[in-house]
Amino acid sequence: MEQSNRQLSSKHLPLIFFGGYAIIILAVIYFASTANINIEGNTENFTETFQVNIDETKKIQEEKAASSKPLWDIPNHIAATAMILASILDIVIILLWARNENKKREAQEAGVIPIKKRWTDSKWFWNIIAMGVVQPKEGRIRINWRNMLLAMALLTGVKFLVLDRL
């Protein structure tokens, strides 16, 4: 009996939460719209003070912009080398991961590890996440050389696009 009450209350928990949230939001809107705010005194003084503060803030921002320099001054040849190394490292990491996945699949086929439905069983995973470079074929993960060359061309194009902007 007690367990059925718990299940019943857990079913109503989202309804209670969003209902309470709606009540709080409506109460805040009601009290904000019906509040009686009277500005007493000289409103001209407020606008003048506000305008002075805005002008000072603009002046400070202009001074910062004029004297600002980048946090790191990296030459283009070092940035290009870092991007090339990152691209190569990305491919190496994918290949090492594929080797590890092949070992797991072999262990599953041998019955050492229980077979589970995984998100890597989807074709979308291989085409989007791995850019089609590695794909499952005949129970093993293999390199798709056509997609590898296309991915390398894409990464090279992005590299040149980024270097042009440096």
Short mmCIF file of N, CA, C and O in Angstrom, two decimals, residues 42-112:
data_model
loop_
_atom_site.label_atom_id
_atom_site.label_comp_id
_atom_site.label_asym_id
_atom_site.label_seq_id
_atom_site.Cartn_x
_atom_site.Cartn_y
_atom_site.Cartn_z
N ASN A 42 14.03 65.34 -7.82
CA ASN A 42 14.39 65.86 -9.12
C ASN A 42 14.85 64.72 -10.03
O ASN A 42 15.89 64.13 -9.80
N THR A 43 14.08 64.42 -11.06
CA THR A 43 14.46 63.34 -11.99
C THR A 43 15.54 63.81 -12.95
O THR A 43 16.24 63.01 -13.53
N GLU A 44 15.67 65.12 -13.12
CA GLU A 44 16.72 65.65 -13.98
C GLU A 44 18.09 65.29 -13.45
O GLU A 44 19.00 64.98 -14.19
N ASN A 45 18.24 65.32 -12.13
CA ASN A 45 19.51 64.99 -11.49
C ASN A 45 19.89 63.52 -11.79
O ASN A 45 21.05 63.21 -12.00
N PHE A 46 18.88 62.64 -11.78
CA PHE A 46 19.16 61.23 -12.06
C PHE A 46 19.68 61.06 -13.48
O PHE A 46 20.64 60.34 -13.72
N THR A 47 19.03 61.70 -14.45
CA THR A 47 19.45 61.51 -15.84
C THR A 47 20.81 62.12 -16.09
O THR A 47 21.60 61.56 -16.86
N GLU A 48 21.11 63.25 -15.45
CA GLU A 48 22.45 63.85 -15.63
C GLU A 48 23.53 62.95 -15.05
O GLU A 48 24.56 62.72 -15.68
N THR A 49 23.31 62.44 -13.86
CA THR A 49 24.28 61.55 -13.23
C THR A 49 24.46 60.28 -14.06
O THR A 49 25.58 59.81 -14.25
N PHE A 50 23.38 59.76 -14.56
CA PHE A 50 23.44 58.56 -15.38
C PHE A 50 24.23 58.82 -16.65
O PHE A 50 25.07 58.00 -17.05
N GLN A 51 23.99 59.95 -17.29
CA GLN A 51 24.70 60.29 -18.53
C GLN A 51 26.20 60.48 -18.26
O GLN A 51 27.03 60.05 -19.04
N VAL A 52 26.55 61.09 -17.14
CA VAL A 52 27.96 61.28 -16.78
C VAL A 52 28.63 59.93 -16.58
O VAL A 52 29.75 59.68 -17.06
N ASN A 53 27.95 59.03 -15.90
CA ASN A 53 28.52 57.70 -15.68
C ASN A 53 28.67 56.93 -16.99
O ASN A 53 29.65 56.21 -17.18
N ILE A 54 27.72 57.06 -17.89
CA ILE A 54 27.84 56.40 -19.20
C ILE A 54 29.03 56.95 -19.97
O ILE A 54 29.80 56.19 -20.56
N ASP A 55 29.22 58.27 -19.95
CA ASP A 55 30.35 58.88 -20.65
C ASP A 55 31.68 58.41 -20.06
O ASP A 55 32.63 58.12 -20.80
N GLU A 56 31.76 58.31 -18.74
CA GLU A 56 32.99 57.85 -18.10
C GLU A 56 33.27 56.39 -18.48
O GLU A 56 34.42 56.02 -18.76
N THR A 57 32.24 55.58 -18.50
CA THR A 57 32.41 54.17 -18.86
C THR A 57 32.86 54.03 -20.31
O THR A 57 33.74 53.22 -20.62
N LYS A 58 32.29 54.84 -21.21
CA LYS A 58 32.71 54.80 -22.61
C LYS A 58 34.17 55.20 -22.75
O LYS A 58 34.92 54.60 -23.52
N LYS A 59 34.59 56.23 -22.00
CA LYS A 59 35.97 56.68 -22.07
C LYS A 59 36.93 55.59 -21.58
O LYS A 59 37.96 55.32 -22.19
N ILE A 60 36.56 54.92 -20.50
CA ILE A 60 37.40 53.84 -19.96
C ILE A 60 37.48 52.69 -20.96
O ILE A 60 38.57 52.14 -21.20
N GLN A 61 36.37 52.34 -21.60
CA GLN A 61 36.36 51.25 -22.59
C GLN A 61 37.20 51.60 -23.80
O GLN A 61 37.92 50.75 -24.35
N GLU A 62 37.15 52.86 -24.25
CA GLU A 62 37.97 53.29 -25.39
C GLU A 62 39.45 53.24 -25.05
O GLU A 62 40.27 52.86 -25.87
N GLU A 63 39.81 53.63 -23.82
CA GLU A 63 41.21 53.56 -23.40
C GLU A 63 41.69 52.11 -23.35
O GLU A 63 42.81 51.81 -23.76
N LYS A 64 40.85 51.22 -22.85
CA LYS A 64 41.22 49.80 -22.81
C LYS A 64 41.40 49.25 -24.21
O LYS A 64 42.31 48.47 -24.46
N ALA A 65 40.49 49.62 -25.12
CA ALA A 65 40.56 49.10 -26.48
C ALA A 65 41.81 49.62 -27.19
O ALA A 65 42.42 48.91 -27.99
N ALA A 66 42.20 50.86 -26.91
CA ALA A 66 43.38 51.44 -27.56
C ALA A 66 44.67 50.80 -27.06
O ALA A 66 45.63 50.64 -27.80
N SER A 67 44.70 50.44 -25.79
CA SER A 67 45.94 49.91 -25.22
C SER A 67 45.94 48.39 -25.10
O SER A 67 46.89 47.83 -24.57
N SER A 68 44.90 47.72 -25.59
CA SER A 68 44.84 46.27 -25.43
C SER A 68 45.70 45.58 -26.47
O SER A 68 45.81 46.01 -27.60
N LYS A 69 46.34 44.52 -26.05
CA LYS A 69 47.08 43.67 -26.96
C LYS A 69 46.68 42.23 -26.67
O LYS A 69 46.18 41.93 -25.58
N PRO A 70 46.89 41.33 -27.61
CA PRO A 70 46.44 39.96 -27.40
C PRO A 70 47.16 39.29 -26.23
O PRO A 70 48.29 39.65 -25.88
N LEU A 71 46.47 38.31 -25.62
CA LEU A 71 47.07 37.60 -24.50
C LEU A 71 48.29 36.81 -24.92
O LEU A 71 49.29 36.76 -24.20
N TRP A 72 48.22 36.17 -26.09
CA TRP A 72 49.35 35.41 -26.61
C TRP A 72 49.68 35.92 -27.99
O TRP A 72 48.81 36.13 -28.82
N ASP A 73 50.94 36.10 -28.23
CA ASP A 73 51.39 36.53 -29.55
C ASP A 73 52.11 35.34 -30.18
O ASP A 73 53.33 35.19 -30.04
N ILE A 74 51.34 34.48 -30.84
CA ILE A 74 51.90 33.27 -31.43
C ILE A 74 52.16 33.51 -32.91
O ILE A 74 51.25 33.92 -33.64
N PRO A 75 53.38 33.25 -33.36
CA PRO A 75 53.66 33.40 -34.79
C PRO A 75 52.86 32.40 -35.62
O PRO A 75 52.48 31.33 -35.15
N ASN A 76 52.62 32.76 -36.88
CA ASN A 76 51.80 31.92 -37.75
C ASN A 76 52.41 30.55 -37.98
O ASN A 76 51.69 29.55 -38.07
N HIS A 77 53.74 30.46 -38.09
CA HIS A 77 54.34 29.16 -38.38
C HIS A 77 54.19 28.21 -37.18
O HIS A 77 54.06 27.00 -37.36
N ILE A 78 54.16 28.73 -35.97
CA ILE A 78 53.95 27.87 -34.80
C ILE A 78 52.49 27.43 -34.73
O ILE A 78 52.19 26.27 -34.43
N ALA A 79 51.57 28.34 -35.05
CA ALA A 79 50.15 27.98 -35.06
C ALA A 79 49.87 26.93 -36.12
O ALA A 79 49.12 25.98 -35.88
N ALA A 80 50.48 27.06 -37.30
CA ALA A 80 50.28 26.08 -38.36
C ALA A 80 50.83 24.72 -37.96
O ALA A 80 50.19 23.69 -38.19
N THR A 81 52.00 24.72 -37.33
CA THR A 81 52.59 23.46 -36.87
C THR A 81 51.70 22.80 -35.82
O THR A 81 51.49 21.58 -35.86
N ALA A 82 51.17 23.59 -34.90
CA ALA A 82 50.30 23.04 -33.87
C ALA A 82 49.03 22.45 -34.48
O ALA A 82 48.57 21.39 -34.05
N MET A 83 48.46 23.11 -35.47
CA MET A 83 47.25 22.59 -36.13
C MET A 83 47.54 21.29 -36.88
O MET A 83 46.74 20.36 -36.85
N ILE A 84 48.69 21.22 -37.56
CA ILE A 84 49.05 20.00 -38.28
C ILE A 84 49.24 18.85 -37.31
O ILE A 84 48.75 17.74 -37.52
N LEU A 85 49.94 19.12 -36.20
CA LEU A 85 50.16 18.08 -35.20
C LEU A 85 48.83 17.64 -34.57
O LEU A 85 48.63 16.45 -34.31
N ALA A 86 47.93 18.56 -34.34
CA ALA A 86 46.62 18.22 -33.77
C ALA A 86 45.83 17.36 -34.74
O ALA A 86 45.17 16.40 -34.32
N SER A 87 45.90 17.65 -36.03
CA SER A 87 45.20 16.83 -37.03
C SER A 87 45.76 15.42 -37.06
O SER A 87 45.01 14.44 -37.11
N ILE A 88 47.07 15.30 -37.04
CA ILE A 88 47.71 13.99 -37.05
C ILE A 88 47.36 13.23 -35.77
O ILE A 88 47.04 12.04 -35.81
N LEU A 89 47.41 13.92 -34.64
CA LEU A 89 47.08 13.28 -33.37
C LEU A 89 45.63 12.81 -33.34
O LEU A 89 45.34 11.74 -32.81
N ASP A 90 44.75 13.57 -33.94
CA ASP A 90 43.34 13.17 -34.02
C ASP A 90 43.20 11.85 -34.77
O ASP A 90 42.49 10.94 -34.33
N ILE A 91 43.89 11.71 -35.88
CA ILE A 91 43.81 10.49 -36.67
C ILE A 91 44.43 9.32 -35.90
O ILE A 91 43.88 8.21 -35.89
N VAL A 92 45.54 9.55 -35.22
CA VAL A 92 46.19 8.49 -34.44
C VAL A 92 45.27 8.02 -33.31
O VAL A 92 45.13 6.82 -33.05
N ILE A 93 44.61 8.97 -32.65
CA ILE A 93 43.69 8.61 -31.55
C ILE A 93 42.54 7.77 -32.10
O ILE A 93 42.14 6.77 -31.48
N ILE A 94 42.01 8.13 -33.26
CA ILE A 94 40.93 7.35 -33.87
C ILE A 94 41.39 5.94 -34.18
O ILE A 94 40.67 4.96 -33.93
N LEU A 95 42.59 5.80 -34.71
CA LEU A 95 43.10 4.47 -35.06
C LEU A 95 43.32 3.62 -33.81
O LEU A 95 43.01 2.43 -33.80
N LEU A 96 43.87 4.22 -32.74
CA LEU A 96 44.06 3.46 -31.50
C LEU A 96 42.73 3.06 -30.89
O LEU A 96 42.57 1.94 -30.38
N TRP A 97 41.76 3.95 -30.95
CA TRP A 97 40.44 3.63 -30.43
C TRP A 97 39.80 2.50 -31.24
O TRP A 97 39.18 1.59 -30.68
N ALA A 98 39.98 2.52 -32.56
CA ALA A 98 39.42 1.47 -33.41
C ALA A 98 40.05 0.12 -33.06
O ALA A 98 39.36 -0.91 -33.02
N ARG A 99 41.36 0.11 -32.79
CA ARG A 99 42.02 -1.14 -32.41
C ARG A 99 41.44 -1.68 -31.10
O ARG A 99 41.17 -2.87 -30.96
N ASN A 100 41.22 -0.79 -30.15
CA ASN A 100 40.63 -1.18 -28.87
C ASN A 100 39.22 -1.72 -29.06
O ASN A 100 38.82 -2.71 -28.44
N GLU A 101 38.43 -1.08 -29.91
CA GLU A 101 37.06 -1.53 -30.18
C GLU A 101 37.07 -2.91 -30.85
O GLU A 101 36.22 -3.74 -30.56
N ASN A 102 38.03 -3.15 -31.74
CA ASN A 102 38.13 -4.46 -32.38
C ASN A 102 38.40 -5.54 -31.35
O ASN A 102 37.84 -6.64 -31.42
N LYS A 103 39.26 -5.25 -30.39
CA LYS A 103 39.55 -6.22 -29.33
C LYS A 103 38.29 -6.50 -28.50
O LYS A 103 38.02 -7.64 -28.15
N LYS A 104 37.51 -5.45 -28.20
CA LYS A 104 36.27 -5.63 -27.44
C LYS A 104 35.28 -6.48 -28.23
O LYS A 104 34.62 -7.36 -27.67
N ARG A 105 35.15 -6.22 -29.52
CA ARG A 105 34.22 -6.98 -30.35
C ARG A 105 34.63 -8.45 -30.44
O ARG A 105 33.78 -9.34 -30.41
N GLU A 106 35.93 -8.70 -30.56
CA GLU A 106 36.41 -10.08 -30.58
C GLU A 106 36.11 -10.78 -29.27
O GLU A 106 35.73 -11.96 -29.25
N ALA A 107 36.27 -10.05 -28.15
CA ALA A 107 35.97 -10.63 -26.84
C ALA A 107 34.47 -10.91 -26.70
O ALA A 107 34.07 -11.90 -26.10
N GLN A 108 33.63 -10.05 -27.26
CA GLN A 108 32.19 -10.28 -27.22
C GLN A 108 31.81 -11.50 -28.05
O GLN A 108 30.97 -12.30 -27.65
N GLU A 109 32.43 -11.64 -29.21
CA GLU A 109 32.13 -12.79 -30.06
C GLU A 109 32.60 -14.09 -29.41
O GLU A 109 31.99 -15.13 -29.60
N ALA A 110 33.70 -14.03 -28.66
CA ALA A 110 34.21 -15.22 -27.98
C ALA A 110 33.41 -15.54 -26.73
O ALA A 110 33.56 -16.61 -26.15
N GLY A 111 32.58 -14.60 -26.28
CA GLY A 111 31.75 -14.83 -25.10
C GLY A 111 32.40 -14.42 -23.81
O GLY A 111 31.88 -14.69 -22.73
N VAL A 112 33.57 -13.76 -23.86
CA VAL A 112 34.25 -13.30 -22.65
C VAL A 112 33.51 -12.11 -22.03
O VAL A 112 33.36 -12.02 -20.82
#
